[in-house]
Amino acid sequence: QNLILFNDAIVYNPSHLFGFFSTFNPDVLKNVELYKSGITADYGGRLSSVLDVQSREGNLKKFSGSGGISPITGRLTIEGPIIKEKTSFLLGARSTYSDWILRQLDSEQLQNSTASFYDVNANISHKINDKNHLYLSGYMSKDKFRLDGDTAYSYSDRNASLKWKHIVNNKLYGLVTAGFSKYSYAVESDANPVNAFLMDFSVQQLNAKADINYFLNPKHTITGGLSTIYYTLAPGNLQPRGSESLILPDVMQDEHGLESAVYIGDNFE
């Protein structure tokens, strides 16, 4: 019942490296809204909370970049115009070198462990004219860890969204969004070739949404729209790793679901 959105695409796991790092790169963020109650209908009727995260648009006038290095991670962000005053891009990436640090420690248990992650954000925004704008956003991340053993765990988030914003007048605008999200989780072991295996799971969704927003007055906004989501769930997939493995393949059948909604809401300040 918690919904986490990044540029209107769902993020299933919001953390890296056992929760020490957020899945969102702060260098690319524009604004973050947290709803703990009074969640509006356009978010799909969640009961607990909604975290709505939006990234910046790239610089339309000049190229620029920023970066940083910490004891565990490094990050780099670049942005600039593709067509000046019309089309821009924003690219941000982070990665960790904690594996190298673990190997420098005196503890044998820590030397035999691994913990790493990376994430990449890419945005393109295009101004068709004063009343029409296009926004394309993509995100990809992966975490992998193993704690003094032969079993490795990994998970990844991937999502993308395409948005078209049409401004009718200074009080009314519409927004059409199409999105894709996928979360995968895997467990693997190859220390013993006879029992080496890979077991993974995934959930993905395709979604489409159309919104209309009307500013009745400075303190009152009327919203309405419709949305649909198509889910695909892969409950489990067990496969042998290597030619010596005696593990028998076992694949569970995919499950599918469809959700649609029409909503109208009032927002008061």
mmCIF file of C-alpha atoms in Angstrom:
data_model
loop_
_atom_site.group_PDB
_atom_site.id
_atom_site.type_symbol
_atom_site.label_atom_id
_atom_site.label_comp_id
_atom_site.label_asym_id
_atom_site.label_seq_id
_atom_site.Cartn_x
_atom_site.Cartn_y
_atom_site.Cartn_z
ATOM 1 C CA GLN A 1 0.000 0.000 0.000
ATOM 2 C CA ASN A 2 3.026 2.310 -0.412
ATOM 3 C CA LEU A 3 3.444 3.828 -3.876
ATOM 4 C CA ILE A 4 6.838 5.184 -4.973
ATOM 5 C CA LEU A 5 6.938 7.040 -8.292
ATOM 6 C CA PHE A 6 9.869 8.414 -10.256
ATOM 7 C CA ASN A 7 8.720 10.587 -13.169
ATOM 8 C CA ASP A 8 5.337 8.798 -12.963
ATOM 9 C CA ALA A 9 6.906 5.322 -13.286
ATOM 10 C CA ILE A 10 6.820 2.915 -10.336
ATOM 11 C CA VAL A 11 9.976 2.104 -8.355
ATOM 12 C CA TYR A 12 9.619 -1.154 -6.418
ATOM 13 C CA ASN A 13 12.740 -0.966 -4.239
ATOM 14 C CA PRO A 14 13.680 2.555 -3.035
ATOM 15 C CA SER A 15 17.098 1.809 -1.498
ATOM 16 C CA HIS A 16 20.648 0.672 -2.251
ATOM 17 C CA LEU A 17 23.246 -1.177 -0.169
ATOM 18 C CA PHE A 18 21.023 -2.444 2.686
ATOM 19 C CA GLY A 19 19.193 0.889 2.921
ATOM 20 C CA PHE A 20 22.257 3.111 3.409
ATOM 21 C CA PHE A 21 21.662 4.922 0.089
ATOM 22 C CA SER A 22 18.479 6.129 -1.566
ATOM 23 C CA THR A 23 17.702 4.798 -5.011
ATOM 24 C CA PHE A 24 17.310 8.414 -6.180
ATOM 25 C CA ASN A 25 20.360 10.398 -7.274
ATOM 26 C CA PRO A 26 20.033 13.811 -5.536
ATOM 27 C CA ASP A 27 21.884 15.581 -8.373
ATOM 28 C CA VAL A 28 19.016 14.968 -10.841
ATOM 29 C CA LEU A 29 16.034 15.653 -8.579
ATOM 30 C CA LYS A 30 13.672 18.587 -8.983
ATOM 31 C CA ASN A 31 11.071 18.015 -6.276
ATOM 32 C CA VAL A 32 9.739 15.318 -3.941
ATOM 33 C CA GLU A 33 6.203 15.123 -2.532
ATOM 34 C CA LEU A 34 5.181 12.762 0.274
ATOM 35 C CA TYR A 35 1.503 12.041 0.905
ATOM 36 C CA LYS A 36 0.858 10.370 4.270
ATOM 37 C CA SER A 37 -2.906 10.890 4.183
ATOM 38 C CA GLY A 38 -5.542 12.480 2.007
ATOM 39 C CA ILE A 39 -4.123 10.734 -1.060
ATOM 40 C CA THR A 40 -5.825 11.992 -4.215
ATOM 41 C CA ALA A 41 -7.671 9.662 -6.587
ATOM 42 C CA ASP A 42 -5.172 10.026 -9.438
ATOM 43 C CA TYR A 43 -2.641 7.960 -7.445
ATOM 44 C CA GLY A 44 -4.811 4.847 -7.591
ATOM 45 C CA GLY A 45 -6.349 4.595 -4.122
ATOM 46 C CA ARG A 46 -3.274 3.697 -2.036
ATOM 47 C CA LEU A 47 -4.003 3.384 1.692
ATOM 48 C CA SER A 48 -0.627 4.072 3.324
ATOM 49 C CA SER A 49 1.521 6.630 1.508
ATOM 50 C CA VAL A 50 2.678 8.007 -1.831
ATOM 51 C CA LEU A 51 6.170 9.302 -2.588
ATOM 52 C CA ASP A 52 6.137 11.245 -5.866
ATOM 53 C CA VAL A 53 9.640 12.078 -7.141
ATOM 54 C CA GLN A 54 10.297 14.232 -10.206
ATOM 55 C CA SER A 55 13.648 14.855 -11.892
ATOM 56 C CA ARG A 56 14.968 18.096 -13.373
ATOM 57 C CA GLU A 57 14.900 18.978 -17.031
ATOM 58 C CA GLY A 58 18.259 19.517 -18.709
ATOM 59 C CA ASN A 59 19.724 22.979 -19.277
ATOM 60 C CA LEU A 60 18.345 24.455 -22.521
ATOM 61 C CA LYS A 61 21.086 27.068 -22.915
ATOM 62 C CA LYS A 62 24.496 25.594 -22.075
ATOM 63 C CA PHE A 63 26.346 22.403 -21.174
ATOM 64 C CA SER A 64 27.246 21.805 -17.553
ATOM 65 C CA GLY A 65 28.184 18.986 -15.237
ATOM 66 C CA SER A 66 28.771 18.076 -11.625
ATOM 67 C CA GLY A 67 30.172 15.147 -9.719
ATOM 68 C CA GLY A 68 31.494 13.935 -6.430
ATOM 69 C CA ILE A 69 33.508 11.215 -4.718
ATOM 70 C CA SER A 70 32.911 9.796 -1.262
ATOM 71 C CA PRO A 71 34.688 6.958 0.606
ATOM 72 C CA ILE A 72 32.171 4.498 -0.890
ATOM 73 C CA THR A 73 30.586 5.990 -4.029
ATOM 74 C CA GLY A 74 31.236 8.226 -7.014
ATOM 75 C CA ARG A 75 28.694 10.172 -9.068
ATOM 76 C CA LEU A 76 28.609 12.233 -12.263
ATOM 77 C CA THR A 77 25.844 14.327 -13.854
ATOM 78 C CA ILE A 78 25.936 16.128 -17.219
ATOM 79 C CA GLU A 79 23.263 18.179 -18.961
ATOM 80 C CA GLY A 80 22.827 20.568 -21.842
ATOM 81 C CA PRO A 81 20.922 21.488 -24.980
ATOM 82 C CA ILE A 82 20.450 19.178 -27.953
ATOM 83 C CA ILE A 83 18.631 21.983 -29.769
ATOM 84 C CA LYS A 84 19.045 25.299 -27.969
ATOM 85 C CA GLU A 85 15.869 26.608 -26.334
ATOM 86 C CA LYS A 86 13.915 23.544 -27.547
ATOM 87 C CA THR A 87 15.456 20.181 -26.615
ATOM 88 C CA SER A 88 17.691 19.270 -23.696
ATOM 89 C CA PHE A 89 19.116 16.192 -21.991
ATOM 90 C CA LEU A 90 20.115 15.224 -18.465
ATOM 91 C CA LEU A 91 22.280 12.177 -17.651
ATOM 92 C CA GLY A 92 23.252 11.086 -14.158
ATOM 93 C CA ALA A 93 25.119 8.010 -12.933
ATOM 94 C CA ARG A 94 26.318 6.648 -9.589
ATOM 95 C CA SER A 95 28.370 3.624 -8.635
ATOM 96 C CA THR A 96 30.108 2.188 -5.609
ATOM 97 C CA TYR A 97 33.579 0.749 -5.134
ATOM 98 C CA SER A 98 32.819 -0.820 -1.756
ATOM 99 C CA ASP A 99 34.002 -4.241 -3.027
ATOM 100 C CA TRP A 100 37.528 -2.880 -3.306
ATOM 101 C CA ILE A 101 37.316 -1.412 0.210
ATOM 102 C CA LEU A 102 36.105 -4.709 1.703
ATOM 103 C CA ARG A 103 39.139 -6.492 0.251
ATOM 104 C CA GLN A 104 41.478 -4.071 2.044
ATOM 105 C CA LEU A 105 40.135 -4.919 5.506
ATOM 106 C CA ASP A 106 41.767 -7.380 7.928
ATOM 107 C CA SER A 107 38.655 -9.494 8.485
ATOM 108 C CA GLU A 108 38.573 -12.612 6.300
ATOM 109 C CA GLN A 109 34.769 -12.649 6.475
ATOM 110 C CA LEU A 110 34.577 -9.134 5.059
ATOM 111 C CA GLN A 111 37.173 -9.907 2.395
ATOM 112 C CA ASN A 112 34.977 -12.780 1.197
ATOM 113 C CA SER A 113 31.903 -10.533 1.049
ATOM 114 C CA THR A 114 30.696 -8.255 -1.706
ATOM 115 C CA ALA A 115 28.276 -5.330 -1.782
ATOM 116 C CA SER A 116 27.850 -3.053 -4.781
ATOM 117 C CA PHE A 117 25.298 -1.024 -6.719
ATOM 118 C CA TYR A 118 24.929 1.359 -9.629
ATOM 119 C CA ASP A 119 22.135 3.485 -11.056
ATOM 120 C CA VAL A 120 21.675 5.550 -14.222
ATOM 121 C CA ASN A 121 19.142 8.304 -14.968
ATOM 122 C CA ALA A 122 18.497 9.733 -18.442
ATOM 123 C CA ASN A 123 15.992 12.457 -19.371
ATOM 124 C CA ILE A 124 15.151 14.242 -22.612
ATOM 125 C CA SER A 125 12.697 17.136 -22.758
ATOM 126 C CA HIS A 126 11.442 18.760 -25.951
ATOM 127 C CA LYS A 127 9.417 21.924 -26.417
ATOM 128 C CA ILE A 128 7.231 21.503 -29.508
ATOM 129 C CA ASN A 129 5.690 24.942 -29.059
ATOM 130 C CA ASP A 130 4.441 27.120 -26.227
ATOM 131 C CA LYS A 131 1.497 24.786 -25.565
ATOM 132 C CA ASN A 132 2.989 21.321 -26.158
ATOM 133 C CA HIS A 133 5.921 19.634 -24.415
ATOM 134 C CA LEU A 134 7.332 16.089 -24.522
ATOM 135 C CA TYR A 135 9.295 14.404 -21.726
ATOM 136 C CA LEU A 136 11.158 11.083 -21.992
ATOM 137 C CA SER A 137 12.668 9.560 -18.871
ATOM 138 C CA GLY A 138 14.562 6.330 -18.150
ATOM 139 C CA TYR A 139 16.025 4.777 -15.000
ATOM 140 C CA MET A 140 18.052 1.632 -14.348
ATOM 141 C CA SER A 141 19.725 0.291 -11.210
ATOM 142 C CA LYS A 142 21.241 -2.933 -9.911
ATOM 143 C CA ASP A 143 22.403 -4.143 -6.494
ATOM 144 C CA LYS A 144 24.420 -7.258 -5.711
ATOM 145 C CA PHE A 145 25.681 -8.565 -2.373
ATOM 146 C CA ARG A 146 27.144 -11.683 -0.798
ATOM 147 C CA LEU A 147 27.983 -11.989 2.886
ATOM 148 C CA ASP A 148 30.850 -14.414 3.574
ATOM 149 C CA GLY A 149 29.307 -17.278 1.663
ATOM 150 C CA ASP A 150 28.774 -18.769 -1.723
ATOM 151 C CA THR A 151 25.244 -17.409 -2.258
ATOM 152 C CA ALA A 152 24.863 -14.081 -4.039
ATOM 153 C CA TYR A 153 21.734 -11.923 -4.031
ATOM 154 C CA SER A 154 20.896 -9.265 -6.595
ATOM 155 C CA TYR A 155 17.979 -7.065 -7.531
ATOM 156 C CA SER A 156 17.348 -4.488 -10.220
ATOM 157 C CA ASP A 157 14.846 -1.757 -11.026
ATOM 158 C CA ARG A 158 14.125 -0.520 -14.541
ATOM 159 C CA ASN A 159 11.531 1.976 -15.628
ATOM 160 C CA ALA A 160 10.764 4.443 -18.388
ATOM 161 C CA SER A 161 8.056 7.008 -19.034
ATOM 162 C CA LEU A 162 6.931 9.220 -21.902
ATOM 163 C CA LYS A 163 4.774 12.269 -21.150
ATOM 164 C CA TRP A 164 2.974 14.771 -23.355
ATOM 165 C CA LYS A 165 1.776 18.001 -21.753
ATOM 166 C CA HIS A 166 -0.760 20.147 -23.600
ATOM 167 C CA ILE A 167 -1.681 23.586 -22.267
ATOM 168 C CA VAL A 168 -5.169 24.654 -23.397
ATOM 169 C CA ASN A 169 -5.147 28.018 -21.633
ATOM 170 C CA ASN A 170 -3.859 29.563 -18.416
ATOM 171 C CA LYS A 171 -6.413 27.575 -16.369
ATOM 172 C CA LEU A 172 -6.606 24.216 -18.142
ATOM 173 C CA TYR A 173 -3.964 21.692 -19.184
ATOM 174 C CA GLY A 174 -3.825 17.977 -19.942
ATOM 175 C CA LEU A 175 -1.141 15.354 -19.421
ATOM 176 C CA VAL A 176 -0.872 11.961 -21.141
ATOM 177 C CA THR A 177 1.630 9.446 -19.752
ATOM 178 C CA ALA A 178 2.787 6.000 -20.837
ATOM 179 C CA GLY A 179 5.157 4.025 -18.623
ATOM 180 C CA PHE A 180 7.014 0.767 -18.081
ATOM 181 C CA SER A 181 8.412 -0.631 -14.816
ATOM 182 C CA LYS A 182 10.173 -3.891 -13.969
ATOM 183 C CA TYR A 183 11.683 -5.225 -10.759
ATOM 184 C CA SER A 184 13.802 -8.395 -10.704
ATOM 185 C CA TYR A 185 15.287 -10.358 -7.813
ATOM 186 C CA ALA A 186 17.765 -13.239 -8.094
ATOM 187 C CA VAL A 187 19.611 -15.710 -5.868
ATOM 188 C CA GLU A 188 22.563 -17.650 -7.283
ATOM 189 C CA SER A 189 25.258 -20.021 -6.092
ATOM 190 C CA ASP A 190 28.191 -21.519 -8.012
ATOM 191 C CA ALA A 191 30.746 -22.463 -5.322
ATOM 192 C CA ASN A 192 29.804 -26.147 -5.661
ATOM 193 C CA PRO A 193 29.465 -26.955 -9.415
ATOM 194 C CA VAL A 194 27.163 -29.918 -8.693
ATOM 195 C CA ASN A 195 24.617 -27.765 -6.842
ATOM 196 C CA ALA A 196 25.119 -24.500 -8.732
ATOM 197 C CA PHE A 197 21.812 -22.749 -9.422
ATOM 198 C CA LEU A 198 20.124 -19.494 -10.374
ATOM 199 C CA MET A 199 16.662 -18.641 -9.044
ATOM 200 C CA ASP A 200 14.953 -15.410 -10.046
ATOM 201 C CA PHE A 201 11.606 -13.615 -9.803
ATOM 202 C CA SER A 202 10.215 -10.500 -11.470
ATOM 203 C CA VAL A 203 7.212 -8.212 -11.635
ATOM 204 C CA GLN A 204 6.589 -5.731 -14.404
ATOM 205 C CA GLN A 205 3.842 -3.413 -15.507
ATOM 206 C CA LEU A 206 2.756 -1.313 -18.466
ATOM 207 C CA ASN A 207 0.661 1.720 -17.629
ATOM 208 C CA ALA A 208 -1.131 4.523 -19.441
ATOM 209 C CA LYS A 209 -2.759 7.577 -17.919
ATOM 210 C CA ALA A 210 -4.559 10.722 -19.080
ATOM 211 C CA ASP A 211 -5.117 13.659 -16.711
ATOM 212 C CA ILE A 212 -6.919 16.991 -16.979
ATOM 213 C CA ASN A 213 -6.265 19.785 -14.475
ATOM 214 C CA TYR A 214 -8.438 22.870 -14.168
ATOM 215 C CA PHE A 215 -7.419 25.762 -11.893
ATOM 216 C CA LEU A 216 -10.779 27.107 -10.715
ATOM 217 C CA ASN A 217 -9.062 29.709 -8.523
ATOM 218 C CA PRO A 218 -5.686 30.073 -6.768
ATOM 219 C CA LYS A 219 -6.773 27.729 -3.954
ATOM 220 C CA HIS A 220 -8.970 25.217 -5.755
ATOM 221 C CA THR A 221 -7.995 22.765 -8.520
ATOM 222 C CA ILE A 222 -10.284 20.222 -10.167
ATOM 223 C CA THR A 223 -8.636 17.105 -11.627
ATOM 224 C CA GLY A 224 -9.951 14.168 -13.590
ATOM 225 C CA GLY A 225 -8.765 11.390 -15.816
ATOM 226 C CA LEU A 226 -8.425 7.712 -16.466
ATOM 227 C CA SER A 227 -5.670 5.137 -16.065
ATOM 228 C CA THR A 228 -4.946 1.515 -16.862
ATOM 229 C CA ILE A 229 -2.192 -0.855 -15.714
ATOM 230 C CA TYR A 230 -1.273 -4.272 -17.093
ATOM 231 C CA TYR A 231 0.744 -6.476 -14.708
ATOM 232 C CA THR A 232 2.980 -9.449 -15.496
ATOM 233 C CA LEU A 233 4.276 -11.490 -12.543
ATOM 234 C CA ALA A 234 6.955 -14.177 -12.924
ATOM 235 C CA PRO A 235 6.639 -16.101 -9.611
ATOM 236 C CA GLY A 236 9.857 -18.115 -9.947
ATOM 237 C CA ASN A 237 12.427 -19.558 -12.305
ATOM 238 C CA LEU A 238 15.003 -22.136 -11.130
ATOM 239 C CA GLN A 239 17.830 -23.017 -13.523
ATOM 240 C CA PRO A 240 21.140 -24.930 -13.230
ATOM 241 C CA ARG A 241 24.378 -22.961 -13.591
ATOM 242 C CA GLY A 242 27.056 -24.701 -15.610
ATOM 243 C CA SER A 243 27.258 -28.074 -17.315
ATOM 244 C CA GLU A 244 28.088 -29.953 -14.068
ATOM 245 C CA SER A 245 25.033 -28.805 -12.112
ATOM 246 C CA LEU A 246 22.465 -31.486 -11.243
ATOM 247 C CA ILE A 247 19.729 -28.949 -10.463
ATOM 248 C CA LEU A 248 16.556 -29.645 -12.438
ATOM 249 C CA PRO A 249 14.983 -26.632 -14.187
ATOM 250 C CA ASP A 250 11.666 -25.504 -12.751
ATOM 251 C CA VAL A 251 9.740 -22.579 -14.237
ATOM 252 C CA MET A 252 6.434 -21.350 -12.803
ATOM 253 C CA GLN A 253 3.883 -19.971 -15.220
ATOM 254 C CA ASP A 254 3.560 -16.197 -15.516
ATOM 255 C CA GLU A 255 0.518 -14.491 -14.051
ATOM 256 C CA HIS A 256 -1.216 -11.447 -15.522
ATOM 257 C CA GLY A 257 -3.602 -8.797 -14.282
ATOM 258 C CA LEU A 258 -5.337 -5.675 -15.565
ATOM 259 C CA GLU A 259 -6.472 -2.648 -13.569
ATOM 260 C CA SER A 260 -8.410 0.360 -14.899
ATOM 261 C CA ALA A 261 -9.889 3.418 -13.203
ATOM 262 C CA VAL A 262 -11.719 6.663 -13.894
ATOM 263 C CA TYR A 263 -11.362 9.432 -11.294
ATOM 264 C CA ILE A 264 -12.416 12.967 -10.455
ATOM 265 C CA GLY A 265 -10.978 14.931 -7.551
ATOM 266 C CA ASP A 266 -10.827 18.344 -5.871
ATOM 267 C CA ASN A 267 -7.648 19.816 -4.398
ATOM 268 C CA PHE A 268 -7.919 22.589 -1.823
ATOM 269 C CA GLU A 269 -5.072 24.596 -0.307
#
